[in-house]
Each structure stands twice: as structure tokens, then as C-alpha cells.
């Protein structure tokens, strides 16, 4: 579904990712893990058109993503739930969700999307008219994921959904990720919580200094001496 072939991207003179190659197949949940500053967020931003791809290629369902504005990438079926949630704090829950359904296809399916998102997050239905800025951290993360789902994506890019959340909420968020994936949405998940990410995802890639240094299936990565030492503290 998604292929990155030696993708480079960065900011000004800094090449934050140098040659990232990875693949996500339809239906999979794939984890992208790595230390702070490894280039995980940059990889997601390059896929979704928020920053330009400077070298290499990105293909989504066989179509090049390079040079497309974010709006077009969303129209193709890729939604990005950014790190830090990036909600509109002075808009209500419902209005934030509406902002996720901007493409013609998403607008047409908006009623069904609302139902699906509220079924997944009953708490958001209860708080439909509450301002996003007054939600708890966990509720804000639910809203950010819900807004991404309102675009009716085939591929969901999730950037650190567990960041800053209490353990119980972390568990709830990963359960949601699993449910969304089982429902047929393909997921590329960036996470610092390596154990949880690999429990939910089928495969993973390890990013270090802007390059993929290790890849494998869930069991293989959880058993890798490097992962255990560097990311699981074992
Ligand atoms: P984290 O887990 O801390 O979010 P990450 O793996 O997602 O890390 P990136 O956010 O992709 O890492 O950052 C990769 C590199 O790019 C870092 O050195 C970072 O300082 C730099 N960088 C990120 N965003 C910008 C920006 N807007 N301007 C300049 N440099 C940036």
C-alpha cells in the first residue's frame, strides 16, 4: 500500500531523514520506533506532504506522493494524526471532528463517520458540545484519532498517540488502535512505547539517525538484543 524508497527530508540545512525505505501492506499495522530525534515524525510529515521529499520516492497504492500538497494526500486516502494532537481548542468536539471531513468523499460520508467515531469513542459523544481545549489529555488524543478517521482513510499515520498519557489511558488508546486496524484501516504507528507498539503491530522498523537500521516481525523485534537493550531497558 505504501512504499518509501530511500526518502530524504529535512528542515533548512538539516537532513533529518537521509534514506528511509519501508513498506506497509494493506491491512497491516506497522510500528516505526526510534529514539528522540531519530526522524520518525519527519518521516510521517514527508508522507503526508507537510514537508517536501528531497530525494527518493514515496508511493501510495502505486501513485507517487512526492510533490503533492497535504490536501491531495488526504484525498488519496492517507490521514495523519500529528504528534501533540493539534486540535482547535476553542472549537467543540463536534466541530473538530467536522474539520477532519473536508474532502468531498469524507463530506459525503460524514453522518456514517460520526456514527463510527462515536461508537469507537462513546466519551466523545457525551462531550460533543464541549470545547476541545477543556478535554483531558486522553480525551484529546481520542478526538485527534477521531478527527483522522473522519477523513475515511485507508492508511492512518499515528504519531505518538500514547505520549503524556496515564497508564490506563495508554492501554485504552492502544486498544483503539488495534480495533481500528481490525476494522480494516491500515496503520503506520510512530511510538516511543516500543513494547506496546509491537504488541499491537504486526511488524516494525527501527529508525536511528535518519535511517532504518532494523526491521522485522513483532516477535523478532521483541526478542532482538538491540531492541531489548536500547528501547526496552532490559
Ligand atoms: P521525537 O520522538 O522526539 O518526536 P522523532 O524521531 O519524531 O523524535 P523528528 O521530530 O523527526 O524526530 O526530528 C528529527 C530531527 O529533525 C531532529 O534533529 C529535530 O531537531 C529536527 N527537526 C524536527 N522538526 C524541525 C523543525 N521544524 N525545524 C528544524 N529542525 C527540526
Short mmCIF file of N, CA, C and O and ligand atoms in Angstrom, two decimals, residues 9-12 14-17 32-45 51 83 159-160 163 190-192 207 210, ligand 1:
data_model
loop_
_atom_site.label_atom_id
_atom_site.label_comp_id
_atom_site.label_asym_id
_atom_site.label_seq_id
_atom_site.Cartn_x
_atom_site.Cartn_y
_atom_site.Cartn_z
N UNK A 9 14.35 13.87 3.74
CA UNK A 9 13.58 15.09 4.02
C UNK A 9 14.21 15.78 5.21
O UNK A 9 14.95 15.16 5.98
N UNK A 10 13.93 17.06 5.35
CA UNK A 10 14.51 17.78 6.49
C UNK A 10 14.03 19.20 6.58
O UNK A 10 12.99 19.56 6.01
N UNK A 11 14.80 19.97 7.30
CA UNK A 11 14.44 21.36 7.61
C UNK A 11 15.65 22.23 7.35
O UNK A 11 16.69 22.03 7.98
N UNK A 12 15.57 23.18 6.45
CA UNK A 12 16.71 24.03 6.13
C UNK A 12 17.90 23.17 5.71
O UNK A 12 17.78 22.31 4.84
N UNK A 14 19.31 20.96 7.54
CA UNK A 14 19.33 19.67 8.24
C UNK A 14 18.54 18.61 7.49
O UNK A 14 17.35 18.77 7.22
N UNK A 15 19.23 17.52 7.15
CA UNK A 15 18.55 16.37 6.55
C UNK A 15 18.18 15.43 7.70
O UNK A 15 19.02 14.70 8.20
N UNK A 16 16.92 15.52 8.14
CA UNK A 16 16.52 14.75 9.33
C UNK A 16 16.36 13.27 9.01
O UNK A 16 16.59 12.41 9.85
N UNK A 17 15.91 12.95 7.80
CA UNK A 17 15.93 11.55 7.35
C UNK A 17 16.70 11.50 6.03
O UNK A 17 16.54 12.36 5.16
N UNK A 32 6.80 2.27 13.74
CA UNK A 32 8.04 2.96 13.41
C UNK A 32 8.59 3.45 14.75
O UNK A 32 7.98 4.30 15.40
N UNK A 33 9.69 2.83 15.18
CA UNK A 33 10.20 3.16 16.50
C UNK A 33 11.62 3.72 16.40
O UNK A 33 12.29 3.58 15.37
N UNK A 34 12.03 4.39 17.46
CA UNK A 34 13.35 5.00 17.46
C UNK A 34 13.44 6.03 18.56
O UNK A 34 12.42 6.45 19.11
N UNK A 35 14.65 6.46 18.86
CA UNK A 35 14.88 7.41 19.95
C UNK A 35 14.38 8.80 19.56
O UNK A 35 14.01 9.04 18.40
N UNK A 36 14.40 9.72 20.51
CA UNK A 36 14.05 11.12 20.23
C UNK A 36 14.97 11.65 19.14
O UNK A 36 16.17 11.45 19.19
N UNK A 37 14.36 12.32 18.18
CA UNK A 37 15.16 12.94 17.13
C UNK A 37 15.62 12.00 16.03
O UNK A 37 16.38 12.39 15.14
N UNK A 38 15.15 10.76 16.05
CA UNK A 38 15.60 9.78 15.04
C UNK A 38 15.03 10.08 13.65
O UNK A 38 15.58 9.65 12.64
N UNK A 39 13.91 10.83 13.62
CA UNK A 39 13.33 11.18 12.33
C UNK A 39 11.96 10.56 12.08
O UNK A 39 11.45 10.57 10.96
N UNK A 40 11.33 10.06 13.13
CA UNK A 40 10.04 9.38 12.97
C UNK A 40 8.95 10.36 12.51
O UNK A 40 8.23 10.10 11.55
N UNK A 41 8.85 11.47 13.24
CA UNK A 41 7.84 12.47 12.88
C UNK A 41 8.11 13.02 11.49
O UNK A 41 7.19 13.21 10.68
N UNK A 42 9.38 13.25 11.19
CA UNK A 42 9.75 13.77 9.87
C UNK A 42 9.30 12.81 8.78
O UNK A 42 8.82 13.23 7.72
N UNK A 43 9.44 11.51 9.03
CA UNK A 43 9.01 10.51 8.04
C UNK A 43 7.52 10.65 7.77
O UNK A 43 7.08 10.69 6.61
N UNK A 44 6.73 10.75 8.85
CA UNK A 44 5.28 10.89 8.67
C UNK A 44 4.94 12.19 7.95
O UNK A 44 4.06 12.23 7.08
N UNK A 45 5.65 13.25 8.28
CA UNK A 45 5.37 14.55 7.64
C UNK A 45 5.71 14.52 6.15
O UNK A 45 5.03 15.16 5.35
N UNK A 51 6.03 18.32 4.60
CA UNK A 51 7.35 18.82 4.21
C UNK A 51 7.73 18.09 2.92
O UNK A 51 7.28 16.96 2.69
N UNK A 83 1.66 14.44 16.13
CA UNK A 83 2.17 14.48 17.49
C UNK A 83 1.65 15.76 18.14
O UNK A 83 1.55 16.80 17.49
N UNK A 159 1.03 9.54 15.13
CA UNK A 159 2.30 9.96 15.73
C UNK A 159 2.20 10.02 17.25
O UNK A 159 1.57 10.92 17.80
N UNK A 160 2.83 9.07 17.90
CA UNK A 160 2.92 9.00 19.37
C UNK A 160 1.59 9.22 20.08
O UNK A 160 1.47 10.13 20.91
N UNK A 163 1.67 9.50 24.02
CA UNK A 163 2.55 10.49 24.67
C UNK A 163 1.85 11.26 25.79
O UNK A 163 0.81 11.87 25.58
N UNK A 190 3.88 5.59 14.88
CA UNK A 190 5.13 6.05 15.48
C UNK A 190 4.96 6.00 16.98
O UNK A 190 3.97 6.52 17.51
N UNK A 191 5.89 5.36 17.67
CA UNK A 191 5.74 5.24 19.12
C UNK A 191 7.07 5.15 19.86
O UNK A 191 8.03 4.57 19.38
N UNK A 192 7.07 5.76 21.05
CA UNK A 192 8.21 5.59 21.96
C UNK A 192 7.95 4.40 22.87
O UNK A 192 8.88 3.83 23.42
N UNK A 207 14.23 3.23 13.46
CA UNK A 207 14.85 4.36 12.80
C UNK A 207 15.92 4.92 13.74
O UNK A 207 15.65 5.19 14.92
N UNK A 210 18.05 8.99 11.25
CA UNK A 210 17.51 9.23 9.91
C UNK A 210 17.60 8.06 8.96
O UNK A 210 17.41 8.24 7.75
P1 LIG B 1 10.64 12.55 18.82
O1 LIG B 1 10.36 11.17 19.27
O2 LIG B 1 11.46 13.32 19.79
O3 LIG B 1 9.43 13.29 18.33
P2 LIG B 1 11.42 12.00 16.07
O4 LIG B 1 12.07 10.69 15.80
O5 LIG B 1 10.00 12.12 15.71
O6 LIG B 1 11.66 12.38 17.57
P3 LIG B 1 11.84 14.26 14.36
O7 LIG B 1 10.82 15.12 15.02
O8 LIG B 1 11.52 13.68 13.06
O9 LIG B 1 12.28 13.10 15.34
O10 LIG B 1 13.18 15.11 14.27
C1 LIG B 1 14.32 14.69 13.54
C2 LIG B 1 15.34 15.81 13.57
O11 LIG B 1 14.81 16.95 12.87
C3 LIG B 1 15.70 16.29 14.95
O12 LIG B 1 17.09 16.54 14.97
C4 LIG B 1 14.93 17.58 15.13
O13 LIG B 1 15.59 18.50 15.96
C5 LIG B 1 14.86 18.10 13.71
N1 LIG B 1 13.63 18.90 13.47
C6 LIG B 1 12.36 18.46 13.64
N2 LIG B 1 11.47 19.42 13.33
C7 LIG B 1 12.19 20.50 12.95
C8 LIG B 1 11.86 21.82 12.50
N3 LIG B 1 10.60 22.21 12.37
N4 LIG B 1 12.87 22.65 12.21
C9 LIG B 1 14.17 22.26 12.34
N5 LIG B 1 14.56 21.03 12.74
C10 LIG B 1 13.58 20.16 13.05
#
